[in-house]
mmCIF file of C-alpha atoms in Angstrom:
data_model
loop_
_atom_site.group_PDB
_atom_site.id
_atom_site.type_symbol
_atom_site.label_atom_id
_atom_site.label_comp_id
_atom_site.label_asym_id
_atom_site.label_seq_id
_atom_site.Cartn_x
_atom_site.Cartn_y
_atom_site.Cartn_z
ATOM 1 C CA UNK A 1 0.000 0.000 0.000
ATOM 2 C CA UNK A 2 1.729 3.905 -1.055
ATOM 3 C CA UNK A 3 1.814 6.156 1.570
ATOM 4 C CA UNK A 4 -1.321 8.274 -0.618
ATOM 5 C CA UNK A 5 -3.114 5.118 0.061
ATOM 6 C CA UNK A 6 -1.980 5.229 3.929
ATOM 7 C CA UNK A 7 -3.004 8.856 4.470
ATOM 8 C CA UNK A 8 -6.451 8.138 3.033
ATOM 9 C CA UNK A 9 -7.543 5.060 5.256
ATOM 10 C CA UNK A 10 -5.759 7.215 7.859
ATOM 11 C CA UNK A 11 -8.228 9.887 7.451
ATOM 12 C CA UNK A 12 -11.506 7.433 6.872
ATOM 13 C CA UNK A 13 -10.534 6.118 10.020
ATOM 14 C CA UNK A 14 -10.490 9.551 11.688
ATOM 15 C CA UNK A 15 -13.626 10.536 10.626
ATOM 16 C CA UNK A 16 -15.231 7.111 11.626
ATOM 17 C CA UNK A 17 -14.068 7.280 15.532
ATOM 18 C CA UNK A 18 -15.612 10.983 15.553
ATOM 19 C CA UNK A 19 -18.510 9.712 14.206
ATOM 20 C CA UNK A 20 -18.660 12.196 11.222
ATOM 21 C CA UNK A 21 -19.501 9.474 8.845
ATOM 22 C CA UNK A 22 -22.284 8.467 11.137
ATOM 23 C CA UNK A 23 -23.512 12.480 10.961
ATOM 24 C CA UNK A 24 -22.455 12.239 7.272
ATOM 25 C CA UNK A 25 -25.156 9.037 6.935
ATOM 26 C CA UNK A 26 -28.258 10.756 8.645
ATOM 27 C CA UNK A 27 -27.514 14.292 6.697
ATOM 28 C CA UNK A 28 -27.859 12.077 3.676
ATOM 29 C CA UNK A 29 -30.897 10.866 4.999
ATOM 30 C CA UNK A 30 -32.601 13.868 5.968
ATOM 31 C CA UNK A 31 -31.884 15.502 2.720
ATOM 32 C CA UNK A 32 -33.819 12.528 0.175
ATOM 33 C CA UNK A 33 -36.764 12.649 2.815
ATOM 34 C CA UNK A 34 -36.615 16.234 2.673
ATOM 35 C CA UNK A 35 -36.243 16.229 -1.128
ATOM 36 C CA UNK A 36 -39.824 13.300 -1.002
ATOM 37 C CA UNK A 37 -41.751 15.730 1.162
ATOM 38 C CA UNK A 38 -41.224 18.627 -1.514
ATOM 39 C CA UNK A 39 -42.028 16.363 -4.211
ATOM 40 C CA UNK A 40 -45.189 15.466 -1.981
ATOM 41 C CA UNK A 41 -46.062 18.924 -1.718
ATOM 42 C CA UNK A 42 -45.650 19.614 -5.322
ATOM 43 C CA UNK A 43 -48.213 17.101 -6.633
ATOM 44 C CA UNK A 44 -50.555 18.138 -3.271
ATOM 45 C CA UNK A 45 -51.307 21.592 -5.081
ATOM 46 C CA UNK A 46 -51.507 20.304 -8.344
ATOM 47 C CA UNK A 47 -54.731 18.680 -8.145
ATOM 48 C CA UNK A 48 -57.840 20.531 -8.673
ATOM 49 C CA UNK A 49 -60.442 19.017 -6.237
ATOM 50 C CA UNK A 50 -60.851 17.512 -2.469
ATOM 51 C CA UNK A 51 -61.631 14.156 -3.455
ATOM 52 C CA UNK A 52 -58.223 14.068 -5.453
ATOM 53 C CA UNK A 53 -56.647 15.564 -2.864
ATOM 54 C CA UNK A 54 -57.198 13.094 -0.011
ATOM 55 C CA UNK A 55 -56.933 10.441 -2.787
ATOM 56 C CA UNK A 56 -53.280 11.582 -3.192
ATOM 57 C CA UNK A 57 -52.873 11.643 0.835
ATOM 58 C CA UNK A 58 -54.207 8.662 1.254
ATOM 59 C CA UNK A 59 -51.693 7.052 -0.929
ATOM 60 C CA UNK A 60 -48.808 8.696 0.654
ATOM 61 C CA UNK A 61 -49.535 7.673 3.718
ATOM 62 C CA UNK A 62 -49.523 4.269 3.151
ATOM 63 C CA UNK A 63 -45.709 4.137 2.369
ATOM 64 C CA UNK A 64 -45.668 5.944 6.332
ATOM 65 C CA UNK A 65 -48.598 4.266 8.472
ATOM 66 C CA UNK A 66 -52.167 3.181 8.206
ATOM 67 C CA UNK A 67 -54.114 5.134 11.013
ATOM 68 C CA UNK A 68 -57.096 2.915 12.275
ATOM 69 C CA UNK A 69 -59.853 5.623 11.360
ATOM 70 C CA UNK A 70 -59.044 8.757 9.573
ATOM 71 C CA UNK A 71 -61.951 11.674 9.320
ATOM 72 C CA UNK A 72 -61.806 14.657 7.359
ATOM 73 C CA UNK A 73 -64.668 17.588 8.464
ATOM 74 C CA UNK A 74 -65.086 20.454 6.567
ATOM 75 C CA UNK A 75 -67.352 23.372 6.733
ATOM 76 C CA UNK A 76 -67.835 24.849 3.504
ATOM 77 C CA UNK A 77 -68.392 29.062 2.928
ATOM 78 C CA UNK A 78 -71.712 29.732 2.703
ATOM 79 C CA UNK A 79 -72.914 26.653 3.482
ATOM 80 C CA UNK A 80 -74.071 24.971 7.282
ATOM 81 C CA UNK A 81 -74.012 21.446 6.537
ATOM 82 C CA UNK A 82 -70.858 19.327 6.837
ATOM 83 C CA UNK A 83 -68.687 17.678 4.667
ATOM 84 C CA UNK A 84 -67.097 14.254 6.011
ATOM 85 C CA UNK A 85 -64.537 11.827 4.534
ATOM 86 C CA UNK A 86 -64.597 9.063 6.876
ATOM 87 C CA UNK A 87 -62.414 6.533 6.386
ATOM 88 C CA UNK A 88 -61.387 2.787 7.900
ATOM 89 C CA UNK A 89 -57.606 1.763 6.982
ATOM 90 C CA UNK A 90 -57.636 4.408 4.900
ATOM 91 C CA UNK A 91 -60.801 2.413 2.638
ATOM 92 C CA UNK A 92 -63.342 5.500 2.286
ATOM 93 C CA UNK A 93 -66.899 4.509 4.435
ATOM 94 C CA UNK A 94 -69.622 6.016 4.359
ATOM 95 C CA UNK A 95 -69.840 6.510 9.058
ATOM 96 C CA UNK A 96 -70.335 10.359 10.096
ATOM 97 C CA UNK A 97 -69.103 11.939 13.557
ATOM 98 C CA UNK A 98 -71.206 13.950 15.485
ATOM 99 C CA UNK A 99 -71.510 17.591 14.058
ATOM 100 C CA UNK A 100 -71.340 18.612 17.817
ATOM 101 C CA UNK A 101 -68.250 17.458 18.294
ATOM 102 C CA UNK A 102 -66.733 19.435 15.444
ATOM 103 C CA UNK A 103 -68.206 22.133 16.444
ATOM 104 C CA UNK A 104 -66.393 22.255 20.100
ATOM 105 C CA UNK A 105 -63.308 21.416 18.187
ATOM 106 C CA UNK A 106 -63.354 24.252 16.058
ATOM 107 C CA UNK A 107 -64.382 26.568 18.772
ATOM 108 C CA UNK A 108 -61.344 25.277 20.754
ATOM 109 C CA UNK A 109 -58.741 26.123 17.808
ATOM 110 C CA UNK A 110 -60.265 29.286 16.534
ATOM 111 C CA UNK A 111 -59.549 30.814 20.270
ATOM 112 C CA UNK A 112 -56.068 29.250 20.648
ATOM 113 C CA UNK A 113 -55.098 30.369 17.330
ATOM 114 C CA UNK A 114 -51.675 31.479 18.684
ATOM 115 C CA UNK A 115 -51.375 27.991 20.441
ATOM 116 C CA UNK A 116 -52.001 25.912 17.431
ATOM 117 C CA UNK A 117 -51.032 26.480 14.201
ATOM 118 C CA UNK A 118 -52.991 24.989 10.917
ATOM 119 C CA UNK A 119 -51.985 21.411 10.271
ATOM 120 C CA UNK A 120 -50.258 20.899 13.287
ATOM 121 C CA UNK A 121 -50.893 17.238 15.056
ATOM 122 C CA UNK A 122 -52.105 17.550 18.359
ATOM 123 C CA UNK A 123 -52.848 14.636 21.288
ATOM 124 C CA UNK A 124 -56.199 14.662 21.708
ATOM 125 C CA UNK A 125 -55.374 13.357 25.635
ATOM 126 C CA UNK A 126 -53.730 16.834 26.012
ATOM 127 C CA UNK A 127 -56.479 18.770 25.351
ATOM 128 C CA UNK A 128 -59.496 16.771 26.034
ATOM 129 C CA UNK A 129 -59.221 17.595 29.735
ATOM 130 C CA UNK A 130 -60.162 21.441 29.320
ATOM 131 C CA UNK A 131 -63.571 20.453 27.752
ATOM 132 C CA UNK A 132 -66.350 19.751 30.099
ATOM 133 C CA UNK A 133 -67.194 16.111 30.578
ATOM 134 C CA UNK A 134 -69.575 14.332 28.580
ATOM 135 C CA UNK A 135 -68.282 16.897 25.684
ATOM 136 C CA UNK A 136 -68.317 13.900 23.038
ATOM 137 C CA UNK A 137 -70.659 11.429 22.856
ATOM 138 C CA UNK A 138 -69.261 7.713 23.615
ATOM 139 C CA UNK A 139 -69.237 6.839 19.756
ATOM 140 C CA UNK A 140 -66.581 9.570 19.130
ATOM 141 C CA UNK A 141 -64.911 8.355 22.712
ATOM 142 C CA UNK A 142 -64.704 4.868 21.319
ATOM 143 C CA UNK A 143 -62.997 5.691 17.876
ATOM 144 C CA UNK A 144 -60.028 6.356 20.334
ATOM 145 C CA UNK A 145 -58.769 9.355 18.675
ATOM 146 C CA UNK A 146 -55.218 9.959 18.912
ATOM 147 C CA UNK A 147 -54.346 12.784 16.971
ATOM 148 C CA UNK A 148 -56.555 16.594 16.343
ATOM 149 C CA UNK A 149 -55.347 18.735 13.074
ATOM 150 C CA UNK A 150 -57.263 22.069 12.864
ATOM 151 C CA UNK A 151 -57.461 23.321 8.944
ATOM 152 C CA UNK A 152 -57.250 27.003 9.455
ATOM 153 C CA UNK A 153 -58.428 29.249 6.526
ATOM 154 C CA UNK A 154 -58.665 33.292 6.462
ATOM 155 C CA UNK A 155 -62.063 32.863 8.209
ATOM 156 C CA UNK A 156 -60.682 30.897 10.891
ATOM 157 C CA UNK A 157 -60.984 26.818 11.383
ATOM 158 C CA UNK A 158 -63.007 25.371 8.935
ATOM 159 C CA UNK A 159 -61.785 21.967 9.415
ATOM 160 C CA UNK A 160 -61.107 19.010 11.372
ATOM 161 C CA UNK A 161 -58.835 15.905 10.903
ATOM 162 C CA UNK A 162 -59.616 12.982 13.727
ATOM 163 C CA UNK A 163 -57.096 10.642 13.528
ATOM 164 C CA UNK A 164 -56.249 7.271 15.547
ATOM 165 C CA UNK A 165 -53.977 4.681 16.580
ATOM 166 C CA UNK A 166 -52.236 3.183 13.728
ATOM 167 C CA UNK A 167 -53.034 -0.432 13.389
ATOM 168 C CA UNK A 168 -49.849 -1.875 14.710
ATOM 169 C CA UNK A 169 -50.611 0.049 17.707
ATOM 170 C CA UNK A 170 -47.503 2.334 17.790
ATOM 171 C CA UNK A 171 -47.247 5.523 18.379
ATOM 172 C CA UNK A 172 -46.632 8.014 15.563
ATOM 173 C CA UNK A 173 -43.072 8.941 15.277
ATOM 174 C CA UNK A 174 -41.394 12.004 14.855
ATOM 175 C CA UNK A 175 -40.418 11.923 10.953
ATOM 176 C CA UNK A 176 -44.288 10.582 10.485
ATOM 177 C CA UNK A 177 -45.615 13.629 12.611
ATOM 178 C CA UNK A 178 -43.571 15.629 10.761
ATOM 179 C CA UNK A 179 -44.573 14.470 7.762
ATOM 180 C CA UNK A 180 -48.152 14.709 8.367
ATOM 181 C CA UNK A 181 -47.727 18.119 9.762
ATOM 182 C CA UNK A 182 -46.265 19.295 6.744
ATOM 183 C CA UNK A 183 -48.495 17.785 4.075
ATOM 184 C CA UNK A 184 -51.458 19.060 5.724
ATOM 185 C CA UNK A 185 -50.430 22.657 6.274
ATOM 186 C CA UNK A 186 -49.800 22.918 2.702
ATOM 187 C CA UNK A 187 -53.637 20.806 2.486
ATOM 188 C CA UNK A 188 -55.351 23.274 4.517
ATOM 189 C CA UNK A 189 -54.372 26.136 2.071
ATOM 190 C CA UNK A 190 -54.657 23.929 -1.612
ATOM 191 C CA UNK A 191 -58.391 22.740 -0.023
ATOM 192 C CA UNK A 192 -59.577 26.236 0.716
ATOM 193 C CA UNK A 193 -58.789 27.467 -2.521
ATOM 194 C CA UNK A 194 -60.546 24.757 -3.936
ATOM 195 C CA UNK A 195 -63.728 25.191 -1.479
ATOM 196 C CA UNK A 196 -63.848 29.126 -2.414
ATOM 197 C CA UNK A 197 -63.241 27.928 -5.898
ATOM 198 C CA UNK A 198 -66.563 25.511 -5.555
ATOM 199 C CA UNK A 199 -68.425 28.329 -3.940
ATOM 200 C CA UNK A 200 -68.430 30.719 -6.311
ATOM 201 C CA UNK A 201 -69.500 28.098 -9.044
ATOM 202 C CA UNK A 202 -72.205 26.477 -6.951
ATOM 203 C CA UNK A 203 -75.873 27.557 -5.665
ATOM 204 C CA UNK A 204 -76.094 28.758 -2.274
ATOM 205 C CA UNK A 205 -79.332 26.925 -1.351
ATOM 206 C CA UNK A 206 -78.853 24.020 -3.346
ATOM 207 C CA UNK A 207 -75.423 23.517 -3.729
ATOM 208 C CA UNK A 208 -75.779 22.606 -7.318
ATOM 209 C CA UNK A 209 -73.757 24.609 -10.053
ATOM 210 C CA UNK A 210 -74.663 28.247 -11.362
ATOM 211 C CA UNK A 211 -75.448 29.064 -15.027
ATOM 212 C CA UNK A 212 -72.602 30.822 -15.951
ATOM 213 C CA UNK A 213 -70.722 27.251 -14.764
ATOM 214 C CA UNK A 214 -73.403 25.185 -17.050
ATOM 215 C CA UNK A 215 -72.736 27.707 -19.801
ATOM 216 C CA UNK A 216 -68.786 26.753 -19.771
ATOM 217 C CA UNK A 217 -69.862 22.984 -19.642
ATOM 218 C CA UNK A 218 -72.081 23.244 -22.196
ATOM 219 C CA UNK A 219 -69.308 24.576 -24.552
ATOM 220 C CA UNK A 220 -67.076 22.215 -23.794
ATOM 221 C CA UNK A 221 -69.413 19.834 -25.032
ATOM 222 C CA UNK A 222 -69.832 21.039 -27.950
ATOM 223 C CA UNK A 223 -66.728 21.533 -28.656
ATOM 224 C CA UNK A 224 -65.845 17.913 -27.877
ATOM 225 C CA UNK A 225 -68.091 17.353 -30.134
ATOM 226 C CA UNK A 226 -66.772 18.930 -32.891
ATOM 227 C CA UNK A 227 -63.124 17.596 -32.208
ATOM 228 C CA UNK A 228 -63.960 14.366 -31.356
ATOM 229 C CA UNK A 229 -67.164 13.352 -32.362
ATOM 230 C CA UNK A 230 -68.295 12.451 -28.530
ATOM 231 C CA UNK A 231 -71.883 12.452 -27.813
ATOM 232 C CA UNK A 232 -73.462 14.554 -24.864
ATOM 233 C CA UNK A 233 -77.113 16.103 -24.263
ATOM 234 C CA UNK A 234 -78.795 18.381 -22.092
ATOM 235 C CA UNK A 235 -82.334 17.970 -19.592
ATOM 236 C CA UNK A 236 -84.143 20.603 -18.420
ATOM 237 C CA UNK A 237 -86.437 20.341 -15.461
ATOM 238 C CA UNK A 238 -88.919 22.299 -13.980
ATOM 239 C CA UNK A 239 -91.157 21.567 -10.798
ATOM 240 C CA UNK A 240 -94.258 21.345 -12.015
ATOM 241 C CA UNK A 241 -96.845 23.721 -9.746
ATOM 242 C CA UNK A 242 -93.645 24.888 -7.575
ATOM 243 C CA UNK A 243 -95.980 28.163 -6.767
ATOM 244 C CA UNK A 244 -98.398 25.985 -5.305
ATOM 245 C CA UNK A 245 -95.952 24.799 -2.602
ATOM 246 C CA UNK A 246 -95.157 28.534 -1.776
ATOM 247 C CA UNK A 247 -98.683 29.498 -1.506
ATOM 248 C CA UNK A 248 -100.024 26.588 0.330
ATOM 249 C CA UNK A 249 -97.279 25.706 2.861
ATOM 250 C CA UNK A 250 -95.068 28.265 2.806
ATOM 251 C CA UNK A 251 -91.452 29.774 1.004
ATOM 252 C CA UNK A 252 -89.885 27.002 3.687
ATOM 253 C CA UNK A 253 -91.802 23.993 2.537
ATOM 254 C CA UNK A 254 -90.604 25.665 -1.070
ATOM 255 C CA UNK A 255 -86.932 25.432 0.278
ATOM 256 C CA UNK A 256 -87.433 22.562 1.077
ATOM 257 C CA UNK A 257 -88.527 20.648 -2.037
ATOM 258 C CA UNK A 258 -86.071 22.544 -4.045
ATOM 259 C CA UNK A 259 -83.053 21.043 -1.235
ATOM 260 C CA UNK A 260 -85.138 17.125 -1.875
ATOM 261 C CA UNK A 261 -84.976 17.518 -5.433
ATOM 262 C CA UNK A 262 -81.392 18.858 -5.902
ATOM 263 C CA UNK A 263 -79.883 15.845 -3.669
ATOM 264 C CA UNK A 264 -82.357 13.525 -5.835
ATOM 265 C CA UNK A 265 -80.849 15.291 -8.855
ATOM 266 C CA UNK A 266 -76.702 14.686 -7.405
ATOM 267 C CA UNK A 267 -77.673 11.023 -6.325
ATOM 268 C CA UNK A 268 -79.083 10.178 -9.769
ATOM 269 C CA UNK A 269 -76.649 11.520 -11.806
ATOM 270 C CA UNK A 270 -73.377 10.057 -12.697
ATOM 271 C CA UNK A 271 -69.835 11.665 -11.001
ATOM 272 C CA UNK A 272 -68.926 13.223 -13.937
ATOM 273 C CA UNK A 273 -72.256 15.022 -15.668
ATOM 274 C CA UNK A 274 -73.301 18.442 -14.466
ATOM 275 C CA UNK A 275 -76.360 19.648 -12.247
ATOM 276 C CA UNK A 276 -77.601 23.396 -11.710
ATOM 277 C CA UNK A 277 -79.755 25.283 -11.020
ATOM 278 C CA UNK A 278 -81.301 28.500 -12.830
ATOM 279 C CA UNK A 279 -83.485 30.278 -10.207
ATOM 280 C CA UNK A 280 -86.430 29.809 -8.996
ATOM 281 C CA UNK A 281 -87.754 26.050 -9.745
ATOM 282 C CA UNK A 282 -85.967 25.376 -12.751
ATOM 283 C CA UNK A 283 -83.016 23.080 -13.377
ATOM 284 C CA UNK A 284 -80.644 21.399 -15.988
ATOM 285 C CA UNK A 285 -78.458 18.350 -16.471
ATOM 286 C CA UNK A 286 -75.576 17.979 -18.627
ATOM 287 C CA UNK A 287 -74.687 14.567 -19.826
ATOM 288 C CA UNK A 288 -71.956 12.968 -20.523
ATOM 289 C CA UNK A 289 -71.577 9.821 -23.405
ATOM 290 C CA UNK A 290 -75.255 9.414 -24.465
ATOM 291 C CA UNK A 291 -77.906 8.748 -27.574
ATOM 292 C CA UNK A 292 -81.347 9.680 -27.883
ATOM 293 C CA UNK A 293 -82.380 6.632 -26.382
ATOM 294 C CA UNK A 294 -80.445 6.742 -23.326
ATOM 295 C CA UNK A 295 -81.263 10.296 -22.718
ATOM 296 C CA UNK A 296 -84.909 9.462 -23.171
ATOM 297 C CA UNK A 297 -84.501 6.620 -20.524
ATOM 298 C CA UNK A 298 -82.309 9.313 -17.941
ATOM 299 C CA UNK A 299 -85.508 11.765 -18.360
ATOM 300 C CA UNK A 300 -87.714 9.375 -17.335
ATOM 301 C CA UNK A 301 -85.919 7.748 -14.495
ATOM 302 C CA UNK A 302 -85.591 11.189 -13.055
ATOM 303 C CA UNK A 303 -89.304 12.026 -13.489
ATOM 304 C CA UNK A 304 -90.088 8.441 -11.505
ATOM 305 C CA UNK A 305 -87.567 9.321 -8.926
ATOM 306 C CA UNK A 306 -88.912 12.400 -8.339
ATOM 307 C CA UNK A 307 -92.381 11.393 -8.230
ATOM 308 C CA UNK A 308 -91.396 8.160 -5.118
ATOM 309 C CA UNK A 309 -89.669 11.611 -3.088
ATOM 310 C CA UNK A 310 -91.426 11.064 0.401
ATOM 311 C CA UNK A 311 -91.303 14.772 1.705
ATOM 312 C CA UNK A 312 -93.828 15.978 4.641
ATOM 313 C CA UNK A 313 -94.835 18.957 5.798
ATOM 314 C CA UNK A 314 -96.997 19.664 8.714
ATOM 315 C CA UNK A 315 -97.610 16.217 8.126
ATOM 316 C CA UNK A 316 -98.657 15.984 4.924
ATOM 317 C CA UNK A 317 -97.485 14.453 2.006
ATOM 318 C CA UNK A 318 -95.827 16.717 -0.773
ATOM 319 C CA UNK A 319 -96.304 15.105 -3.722
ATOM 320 C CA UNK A 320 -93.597 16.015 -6.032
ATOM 321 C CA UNK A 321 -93.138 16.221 -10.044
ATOM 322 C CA UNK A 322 -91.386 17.621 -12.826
ATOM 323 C CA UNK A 323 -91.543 18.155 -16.280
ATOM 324 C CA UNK A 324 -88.658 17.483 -18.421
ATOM 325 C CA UNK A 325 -87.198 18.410 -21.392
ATOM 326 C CA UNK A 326 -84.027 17.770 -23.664
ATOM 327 C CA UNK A 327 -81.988 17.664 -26.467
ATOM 328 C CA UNK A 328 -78.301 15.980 -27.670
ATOM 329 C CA UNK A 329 -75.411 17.956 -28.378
ATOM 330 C CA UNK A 330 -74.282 17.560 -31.957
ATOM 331 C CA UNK A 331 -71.394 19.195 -33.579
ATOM 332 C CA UNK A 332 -73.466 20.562 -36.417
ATOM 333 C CA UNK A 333 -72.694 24.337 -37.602
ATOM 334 C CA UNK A 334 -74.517 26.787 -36.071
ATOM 335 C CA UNK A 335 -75.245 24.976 -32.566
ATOM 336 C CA UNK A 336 -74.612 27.136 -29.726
ATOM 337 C CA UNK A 337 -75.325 27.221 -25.745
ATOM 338 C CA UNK A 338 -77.977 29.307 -26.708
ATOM 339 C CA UNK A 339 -79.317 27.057 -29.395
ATOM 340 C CA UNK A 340 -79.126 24.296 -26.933
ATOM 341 C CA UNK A 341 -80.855 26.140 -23.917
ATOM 342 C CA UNK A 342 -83.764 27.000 -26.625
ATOM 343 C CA UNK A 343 -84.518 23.807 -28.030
ATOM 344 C CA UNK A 344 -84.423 22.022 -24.641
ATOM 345 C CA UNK A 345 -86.407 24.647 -23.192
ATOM 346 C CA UNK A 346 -88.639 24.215 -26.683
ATOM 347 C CA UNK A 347 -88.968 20.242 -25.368
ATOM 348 C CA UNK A 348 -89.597 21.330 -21.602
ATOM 349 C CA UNK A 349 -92.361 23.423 -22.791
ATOM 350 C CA UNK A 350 -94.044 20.999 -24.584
ATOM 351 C CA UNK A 351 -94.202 18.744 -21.698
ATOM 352 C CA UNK A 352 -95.511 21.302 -19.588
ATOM 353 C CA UNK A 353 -98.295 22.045 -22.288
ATOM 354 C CA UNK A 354 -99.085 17.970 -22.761
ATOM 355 C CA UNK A 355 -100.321 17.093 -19.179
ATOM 356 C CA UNK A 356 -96.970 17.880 -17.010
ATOM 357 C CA UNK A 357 -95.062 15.120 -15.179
ATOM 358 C CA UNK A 358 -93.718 13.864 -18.407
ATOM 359 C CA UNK A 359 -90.546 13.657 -20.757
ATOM 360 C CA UNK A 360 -90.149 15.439 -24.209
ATOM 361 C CA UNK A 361 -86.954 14.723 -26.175
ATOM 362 C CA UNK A 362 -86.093 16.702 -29.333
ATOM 363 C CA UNK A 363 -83.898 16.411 -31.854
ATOM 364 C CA UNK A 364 -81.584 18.789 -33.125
ATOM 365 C CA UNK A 365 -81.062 18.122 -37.167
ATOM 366 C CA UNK A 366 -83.257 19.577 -39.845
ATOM 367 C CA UNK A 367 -86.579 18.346 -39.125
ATOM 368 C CA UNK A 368 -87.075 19.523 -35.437
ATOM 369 C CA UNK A 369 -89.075 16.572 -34.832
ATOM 370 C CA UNK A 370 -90.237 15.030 -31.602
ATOM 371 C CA UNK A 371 -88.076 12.160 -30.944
ATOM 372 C CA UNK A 372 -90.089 10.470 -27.862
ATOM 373 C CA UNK A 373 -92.761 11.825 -25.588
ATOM 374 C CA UNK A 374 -94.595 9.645 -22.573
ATOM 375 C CA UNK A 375 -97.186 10.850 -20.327
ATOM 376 C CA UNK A 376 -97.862 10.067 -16.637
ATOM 377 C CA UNK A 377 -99.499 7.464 -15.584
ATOM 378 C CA UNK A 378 -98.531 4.724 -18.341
#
């Protein structure tokens, strides 16, 4: 061995009894994880929606841990229901928590603001103690929750993450806390962007989409069409005798049929076809990979839905219908939003003139024709 040779292994051996190799090793470390969180965080505010979002979480933290139960609560703006993703080994389930207990959560965060900071993990054992007892009910007791992350927005809190035991029944570490802390700070913001986004596209009663969002839809459709020869149509629907509710019972027995039919509406429809609302008592679907026929057969399953809606007031029965109207989207010249909204709202009318509580397709070529019509009561 030359003495170069010497001097080297001299050295290695140096640095290995001062334990700067060891130093060297977990600097090395720290930097890839480091470099996988920002590469984490980078795809977190690329996606465009909540359920993508927690998708992409989901995923990530199966290469970390698999909490027992893992519950997302969100308050949307303008809106006083709840949203919850509730999930079971991180498999989506379709359990709730008790709104009451988000609500003393968020209270708790939004006045210990300088405490806790948005997407910070926090033991629920530490804090459980300054709420009065009996606080939670037993089924939120018995989930066992570990872990508290407040989602804070401009407004304040407007979300909750519960989170338990992991399933091997360790406790969270420190690079997996710090993980999670970090993912969902940068979560909190990328979600409330996307909420406000959703708000200001969306119905305030309803929480169906506005017509100026339809409009958009509608000409991507038809531009689809054009490029790529895809088929898509458009219903219209309107409540038939909607003043009658109003009159008889009310402008809150009005509310809420318009509330029963919109969730009707977002049940029936598949994830990816549009539903809004237009004012007042009159609505439209977009839809996505359909003929005549199978638009035709949508109308009407929506008109029988409708019509089975078990809604009471003062305990009476409010018997429920719609008329319904449509048309495909076809990329001849000349078709337009506009020309779409009239002929549909051409078919609508006819079914309102023709008895009510029925289904009028129309066609959109040269002859205008009726394609299918069927009354009530068949």
């Amino acid at each position: 061995m030359d003495e170069s040779s010497i001097d080297i292994l001299t050295q290695f051996q140096h640095l290995q009894q001062s334990g700067m190799l060891a130093s060297l090793e977990d600097l090395k470390r720290e930097n890839r994880e480091l470099k996988r969180i920002i590469s984490d965080m980078q795809l977190l505010v690329s996606y465009t929606n909540v359920e993508s979002m927690l998708t992409f979480l989901i995923t990530k933290f199966l290469d970390y841990f698999i909490p027992q139960t893992l519950v997302f609560i969100v308050k949307p703006p303008r809106n006083d229901s709840l949203k919850q993703y509730y999930f079971r080994r991180l498999k989506k389930t379709r359990d709730s928590i008790n709104e009451s207990c988000f609500n003393e959560l968020k209270n708790f965060f939004d006045t210990h603001t300088d405490t806790y900071h948005s997407g910070e993990a926090v033991a629920f054992k530490s804090i459980e103690k300054v709420f009065p007892s009996n606080t939670f009910d037993s089924d939120f007791i018995s989930l066992h929750p570990n872990l508290i992350i407040p989602l804070t927005g401009i407004g304040g809190v407007y979300g909750i993450i519960i989170m338990t035991d992991k399933i091997v029944g360790n406790e969270y570490t420190e690079n997996e806390l710090d993980y999670m802390q970090r993912m969902f700070s940068i979560f909190a913001i990328t979600m409330q962007n996307e909420l406000h986004y959703e708000t200001s596209i969306t119905d305030p009663k309803t929480g169906l989409f506005t017509y100026d969002y339809f409009v958009k839809r509608i000409q991507e459709k038809i531009a689809s069409a054009r490029r790529h020869n895809t088929n898509s149509a458009m219903l219209m629907l309107d409540i038939d005798h909607f003043k009658h509710f109003n009159d008889t019972y009310g402008h809150l027995a009005g509310d809420k049929v318009l509330v029963a039919l919109s969730q009707t509406l977002q049940r029936i429809v598949r994830e990816e076809d549009c539903v809004a609302r237009f004012g007042g008592e009159e609505f439209s679907i977009l839809l996505s990979d359909c003929d005549p026929d199978s638009l035709f057969l949508v109308a009407e399953r929506i008109r029988r839905t409708v019509a089975g809606i078990e809604l009471y007031e003062k305990d009476q029965k409010l018997q429920i219908t719609v008329s319904i109207g449509g048309c495909m989207i076809e990329a001849l010249k000349g078709v337009t939003p506009k020309y779409i909204f009239k002929r549909s709202d051409q078919a609508l009318y006819f079914s309102k003139e023709n008895g009510r509580n029925r289904s009028t397709i129309f066609s959109i070529g040269l002859l205008d024709r009726v394609l299918m019509d069927i009354q009530s009561g068949e």
